[in-house]
Tab-separated table of C-alpha atoms in Angstrom:
chain	number	residue	atom	x	y	z
A	218	MET	CA	123.885	100.927	89.305
A	219	ILE	CA	121.725	104.063	88.944
A	220	ARG	CA	122.289	107.007	87.344
A	221	ILE	CA	121.799	110.282	88.026
A	222	LYS	CA	119.598	110.345	85.435
A	223	ASP	CA	117.353	107.821	86.602
A	224	VAL	CA	117.504	109.278	89.933
A	225	ALA	CA	115.795	112.731	89.376
A	226	GLN	CA	113.845	111.198	86.994
A	227	ILE	CA	112.151	108.549	90.139
A	228	ALA	CA	111.881	112.066	92.523
A	229	ILE	CA	109.849	113.697	89.867
A	230	LEU	CA	107.618	111.165	88.760
A	231	ALA	CA	107.089	110.427	92.657
A	232	VAL	CA	106.225	114.128	93.277
A	233	ILE	CA	103.639	113.925	90.557
A	234	ILE	CA	101.203	111.307	92.421
A	235	PHE	CA	101.613	112.779	95.735
A	236	GLY	CA	101.546	116.674	93.978
A	237	ILE	CA	98.215	115.641	92.099
A	238	GLU	CA	97.010	113.484	95.054
A	239	ALA	CA	97.259	116.689	97.278
A	240	ALA	CA	95.772	118.393	94.797
A	241	LEU	CA	92.364	116.620	94.332
A	242	MET	CA	92.214	116.428	98.186
A	243	PHE	CA	89.001	118.435	98.853
A	244	LEU	CA	87.883	115.333	96.615
A	245	PRO	CA	87.471	112.726	99.906
A	246	ASN	CA	89.064	109.555	97.555
A	247	VAL	CA	88.678	110.843	94.398
A	248	GLN	CA	92.784	109.945	93.037
A	249	VAL	CA	94.283	109.114	90.354
A	250	THR	CA	97.146	107.738	92.088
A	251	VAL	CA	96.245	104.083	90.989
A	252	LEU	CA	95.923	105.423	87.232
A	253	LEU	CA	99.746	106.554	87.912
A	254	ILE	CA	101.156	103.511	89.516
A	255	VAL	CA	99.965	101.704	86.745
A	256	VAL	CA	100.898	103.903	83.494
A	257	TYR	CA	104.444	104.472	85.757
A	258	SER	CA	104.877	100.058	86.293
A	259	LYS	CA	103.941	99.840	82.309
A	260	VAL	CA	106.877	101.909	81.471
A	261	PHE	CA	109.475	101.449	83.497
A	262	ASN	CA	111.013	98.608	85.077
A	263	LEU	CA	109.976	96.953	88.349
A	264	LYS	CA	112.953	98.277	89.750
A	265	LYS	CA	112.076	101.974	88.954
A	266	SER	CA	108.612	101.548	89.739
A	267	ILE	CA	108.550	99.967	93.370
A	268	LEU	CA	111.853	102.880	94.255
A	269	ILE	CA	108.711	105.463	92.407
A	270	VAL	CA	106.088	104.000	94.720
A	271	THR	CA	108.228	103.471	97.866
A	272	ILE	CA	109.380	107.301	97.482
A	273	TYR	CA	105.650	108.664	97.014
A	274	THR	CA	104.363	106.190	99.633
A	275	ILE	CA	107.331	107.652	102.579
A	276	LEU	CA	106.470	111.566	101.522
A	277	ASP	CA	102.738	110.449	102.200
A	278	ASN	CA	103.342	109.788	105.556
A	279	LEU	CA	105.460	111.828	106.180
A	280	LEU	CA	103.269	114.520	105.135
A	281	PHE	CA	100.614	113.521	107.630
A	282	LEU	CA	102.903	112.327	110.394
A	283	ASN	CA	101.736	108.547	110.362
A	284	ILE	CA	104.899	105.858	110.194
A	285	TYR	CA	102.380	103.881	111.622
A	286	TYR	CA	100.571	102.860	108.474
A	287	LEU	CA	103.682	102.913	106.305
A	288	PRO	CA	104.366	99.293	106.082
A	289	PHE	CA	100.151	98.531	105.071
A	290	MET	CA	100.159	101.182	102.763
A	291	LEU	CA	103.713	99.890	101.157
A	292	VAL	CA	102.465	96.882	100.576
A	293	GLY	CA	98.449	97.836	99.432
A	294	TRP	CA	100.400	100.351	97.006
A	295	LEU	CA	103.330	97.694	95.805
A	296	VAL	CA	100.935	95.105	94.556
A	297	ILE	CA	100.992	97.040	91.651
A	298	PRO	CA	104.162	97.148	90.200
A	299	VAL	CA	105.221	93.851	91.518
A	300	SER	CA	102.081	92.253	90.173
A	301	LEU	CA	102.104	94.092	86.363
A	302	ASN	CA	105.919	93.749	86.191
A	303	THR	CA	105.348	89.539	87.005
A	304	VAL	CA	101.602	87.809	86.664
A	305	PHE	CA	100.284	90.896	84.352
A	306	LYS	CA	103.191	91.381	81.897
A	307	LYS	CA	101.783	91.011	78.688
A	308	VAL	CA	98.693	92.339	79.896
A	309	ASN	CA	98.444	96.188	78.169
A	310	ASN	CA	94.349	96.284	77.681
A	311	VAL	CA	93.252	99.569	78.855
A	312	TYR	CA	89.839	97.786	79.756
A	313	ILE	CA	91.619	94.634	81.949
A	314	LEU	CA	94.142	97.511	83.305
A	315	ALA	CA	90.776	99.443	84.413
A	316	THR	CA	89.190	96.029	86.123
A	317	LEU	CA	92.920	95.217	87.361
A	318	SER	CA	92.565	98.657	89.030
A	319	ILE	CA	88.652	97.546	90.603
A	320	PHE	CA	91.132	94.844	92.604
A	321	TYR	CA	93.871	96.852	93.145
A	322	VAL	CA	91.732	99.365	95.266
A	323	LEU	CA	90.649	96.697	96.894
A	324	PHE	CA	93.927	95.018	98.300
A	325	TYR	CA	94.996	98.937	98.940
A	326	SER	CA	91.662	99.757	101.295
A	327	LEU	CA	91.816	95.889	102.717
A	328	MET	CA	95.414	97.214	104.070
A	329	TYR	CA	94.279	100.133	105.575
A	330	VAL	CA	91.234	97.900	107.274
A	331	VAL	CA	93.687	95.925	108.826
A	332	ALA	CA	96.065	98.607	109.364
A	333	ASP	CA	93.185	100.571	111.477
A	334	VAL	CA	92.277	96.905	113.148
A	335	ILE	CA	95.088	96.539	114.709
A	336	ILE	CA	96.017	100.007	115.573
A	337	LEU	CA	92.648	101.271	116.702
A	338	LYS	CA	91.469	97.788	117.839
A	339	ILE	CA	88.665	98.914	116.509
A	340	GLY	CA	86.621	95.599	114.591
A	341	PHE	CA	87.040	93.951	111.196
A	342	LEU	CA	83.619	94.058	109.534
A	343	GLU	CA	82.843	97.189	111.116
A	344	ARG	CA	85.852	98.987	109.168
A	345	MET	CA	84.740	97.406	106.289
A	346	LEU	CA	81.335	98.521	106.013
A	347	SER	CA	82.262	102.327	107.198
A	348	ASP	CA	84.700	102.830	104.441
A	349	SER	CA	82.809	101.344	101.561
A	350	ILE	CA	80.769	104.877	100.271
A	351	PHE	CA	84.975	105.799	99.983
A	352	VAL	CA	85.766	102.872	98.491
A	353	MET	CA	83.641	102.795	95.860
A	354	ILE	CA	84.265	106.646	95.136
A	355	PHE	CA	87.866	105.778	94.932
A	356	ILE	CA	87.614	102.273	92.715
A	357	VAL	CA	84.945	105.002	89.836
A	358	SER	CA	88.263	107.077	90.138
A	359	SER	CA	91.065	105.080	89.314
A	360	PHE	CA	88.178	103.161	87.088
A	361	VAL	CA	87.421	105.982	85.345
A	362	SER	CA	90.576	107.571	85.281
A	363	ILE	CA	92.981	104.552	83.485
A	364	LEU	CA	89.670	104.269	81.188
A	365	TRP	CA	89.926	107.747	79.937
A	366	LEU	CA	94.062	108.495	80.665
A	367	TYR	CA	95.678	105.055	80.659
A	368	GLU	CA	96.686	105.297	76.605
A	369	PRO	CA	97.286	109.292	75.899
A	370	LEU	CA	99.332	109.526	79.263
A	371	LYS	CA	101.772	105.922	78.206
A	372	LYS	CA	102.361	107.578	74.866
A	373	LEU	CA	103.517	110.900	76.882
A	374	LEU	CA	106.175	108.991	78.956
A	375	LEU	CA	107.275	106.359	76.870
A	376	LYS	CA	107.945	109.868	74.164
A	377	LEU	CA	109.772	111.477	77.093
A	378	GLU	CA	111.673	108.372	77.761
A	379	GLU	CA	112.469	107.954	74.466
A	380	LYS	CA	114.219	111.460	74.463
A	381	LEU	CA	116.071	111.405	77.416
G	29	MET	CA	85.074	105.922	67.518
G	30	LYS	CA	84.208	102.444	68.837
G	31	LYS	CA	86.152	103.006	71.056
G	32	ASN	CA	85.089	105.873	73.056
G	33	ILE	CA	81.557	104.905	72.780
G	34	ILE	CA	82.309	101.805	74.702
G	35	LYS	CA	84.150	103.829	76.888
G	36	ILE	CA	81.629	107.051	77.453
G	37	LEU	CA	78.959	103.654	78.513
G	38	LEU	CA	81.991	102.434	80.793
G	39	THR	CA	81.942	105.744	82.662
G	40	ILE	CA	77.955	106.311	82.409
G	41	ILE	CA	77.685	102.875	84.068
G	42	SER	CA	80.364	103.338	86.866
G	43	LEU	CA	79.113	106.761	87.689
G	44	VAL	CA	75.103	105.616	88.176
G	45	ILE	CA	76.771	102.486	90.093
G	46	LEU	CA	78.384	104.693	92.089
G	47	PHE	CA	74.914	107.454	92.153
G	48	PHE	CA	72.711	104.034	94.036
G	49	VAL	CA	75.196	102.988	96.194
G	50	ILE	CA	75.748	106.916	97.704
G	51	ARG	CA	71.951	107.169	98.299
G	52	PHE	CA	71.472	103.810	99.198
G	53	LEU	CA	74.081	104.276	101.384
G	54	ASP	CA	72.978	107.761	102.407
G	55	ASN	CA	69.809	106.836	103.204
G	56	TYR	CA	71.539	103.670	105.769
G	57	HIS	CA	72.895	106.864	107.481
G	58	LYS	CA	69.851	108.509	107.819
G	59	LEU	CA	68.386	109.293	111.492
G	60	GLU	CA	65.164	108.003	112.404
G	61	ASP	CA	63.980	109.378	115.649
G	62	SER	CA	64.516	112.542	117.779
G	63	GLY	CA	65.796	113.052	121.100
G	64	THR	CA	69.442	114.124	122.633
G	65	ILE	CA	73.244	112.904	123.277
G	66	GLN	CA	75.836	114.092	125.454
G	67	VAL	CA	78.690	116.200	123.548
G	68	ILE	CA	81.944	116.052	125.883
G	69	VAL	CA	84.380	118.049	124.222
G	70	ILE	CA	88.575	117.611	125.908
G	71	ASP	CA	91.255	119.735	124.937
G	72	GLU	CA	94.573	120.054	124.525
G	73	ASN	CA	95.431	119.834	128.758
G	74	ASP	CA	92.398	117.266	129.609
G	75	ASN	CA	90.489	119.139	130.777
G	76	THR	CA	86.720	118.658	129.671
G	77	VAL	CA	85.261	122.363	128.382
G	78	ILE	CA	82.146	121.552	127.150
G	79	ASP	CA	80.117	118.427	128.294
G	80	GLU	CA	75.678	119.257	126.942
G	81	GLU	CA	73.175	117.254	126.317
G	82	VAL	CA	72.272	118.059	122.990
G	83	SER	CA	68.526	117.709	121.528
G	84	TYR	CA	68.297	117.372	117.582
G	85	THR	CA	65.587	116.665	115.584
G	86	LYS	CA	64.865	114.160	112.565
G	87	GLY	CA	67.538	113.504	109.404
G	88	GLN	CA	69.537	116.387	111.399
G	89	SER	CA	73.522	115.795	110.814
G	90	LEU	CA	76.148	115.766	113.637
G	91	LYS	CA	77.144	118.839	111.907
G	92	GLU	CA	73.873	120.548	111.345
G	93	LEU	CA	73.889	119.568	114.636
G	94	PHE	CA	77.156	121.385	116.092
G	95	GLU	CA	76.660	124.701	114.136
G	96	ALA	CA	74.140	124.617	115.760
G	97	ASN	CA	75.159	124.646	119.270
G	98	PHE	CA	78.344	125.290	119.166
G	99	ASP	CA	81.098	127.899	117.222
G	100	ILE	CA	82.288	124.965	114.905
G	101	GLU	CA	85.165	125.043	111.816
G	102	GLU	CA	85.566	122.553	109.639
G	103	ARG	CA	88.524	122.363	106.903
G	104	ASN	CA	88.672	119.030	104.132
G	105	GLY	CA	85.355	117.204	105.789
G	106	PHE	CA	87.477	117.415	108.799
G	107	LEU	CA	86.415	119.351	111.857
G	108	VAL	CA	89.665	121.040	112.929
G	109	ARG	CA	87.591	123.355	115.607
G	110	ILE	CA	85.419	123.597	117.997
G	111	ASN	CA	84.412	126.724	120.237
G	112	ASP	CA	87.485	127.683	121.829
G	113	VAL	CA	89.384	124.096	121.013
G	114	TYR	CA	91.518	124.171	117.896
G	115	ALA	CA	93.340	121.422	116.180
G	116	ASP	CA	95.505	122.112	112.919
G	117	GLY	CA	94.742	118.996	111.661
G	118	LYS	CA	98.759	118.531	111.136
G	119	GLU	CA	100.334	117.424	113.805
G	120	TYR	CA	96.971	117.430	116.547
G	121	PHE	CA	93.699	116.507	115.704
G	122	LEU	CA	89.832	116.741	117.430
G	123	LYS	CA	89.407	112.696	117.416
G	124	ILE	CA	85.856	111.760	117.334
G	125	TYR	CA	84.437	109.362	119.827
G	126	LEU	CA	81.140	107.391	119.848
G	127	ASN	CA	80.084	106.012	123.009
G	128	ASN	CA	83.782	105.977	123.849
G	129	LYS	CA	84.551	104.418	120.765
G	130	PRO	CA	87.172	105.539	117.796
G	131	ALA	CA	83.922	107.103	115.300
G	132	LEU	CA	84.765	105.838	111.909
G	133	TYR	CA	82.934	108.605	110.032
G	134	GLY	CA	83.488	112.406	110.465
G	135	ILE	CA	80.927	114.682	111.610
G	136	ASN	CA	79.416	114.546	108.087
G	137	GLN	CA	78.381	111.293	108.024
G	138	LEU	CA	78.422	109.962	111.455
G	139	LYS	CA	74.958	108.250	112.265
G	140	TYR	CA	74.217	108.158	116.225
G	141	LYS	CA	70.656	107.660	118.334
G	142	ASN	CA	68.964	109.012	121.546
G	143	GLY	CA	70.938	108.537	124.666
G	144	ASP	CA	74.471	108.235	122.430
G	145	VAL	CA	77.617	110.420	123.923
G	146	ILE	CA	79.990	112.522	121.623
G	147	MET	CA	83.194	112.670	122.864
G	148	ILE	CA	85.736	114.699	120.762
G	149	VAL	CA	88.959	114.686	122.212
G	150	HIS	CA	92.160	117.343	121.038
G	151	THR	CA	94.900	114.230	119.764
G	152	LYS	CA	98.137	114.479	118.702
G	153	VAL	CA	98.581	112.676	115.236
G	154	GLY	CA	99.985	108.706	116.039
G	155	ASP	CA	98.785	108.823	120.112
G	156	TYR	CA	96.650	105.784	119.730
G	157	ARG	CA	95.752	105.958	123.409
G	158	ASP	CA	92.695	105.239	124.987
G	159	PRO	CA	91.419	108.780	126.577
G	160	HIS	CA	88.488	106.832	128.849
């Protein structure tokens, strides 16, 4: 059973991802969403991480009034908490996590391409190539942010978790 | 200290790779010649309010071309107004078509060539109907 404290924590953490993403919107594809989901997945259990990611994704889709992309985005993001709490559970090295973020971004971007191919009926390769520059920016911003901010953020969250 | 040096190196390498990828893709998208394109704008009532042939010069981006020929407004890289056709970007947006196909880029990156038809349609977010 989820306690009220957990509900509040999940809501706040989801809003943090959403808020930072909205604040960085003026920089196309420069975001720390992957960093935050990776940190949450490592600090909290699978159930809590999945709830945070799901709430964030729903919020994101509500803002842009575009529910068609919701299932694709959900799959794209949920692969992070699921993999980090199962196959990569023991991985805590920041360099490995930063490298993993490259694959997470590629997978998330691929989900968007699949969505566009199905919804907008455009060519797969054409769509892949068109987004390459933005995917590259997304990869670099995720890689660098994990490299520098993963450890301090994890420490901070663990401290807060202890206090709570 | 050693850890920070590795991080700095990895950050520099990432940024250098990003710089070269952007440069390469930017050159790839540059126009090769000059010519004319047809610009069609359809408003919220499905009326064609602009149907003009405009001339471009070498290297001119679609944004520069629009700025020279129309009164446009851009927000966060998205075209939100062209002359009197405005979309708030939340409930409605200005969808760009290149030769009857949804454009994969915004006006800053969209590559076009002589004889192309650029159509801008006032569209409700989530409306995936083909206007043609």
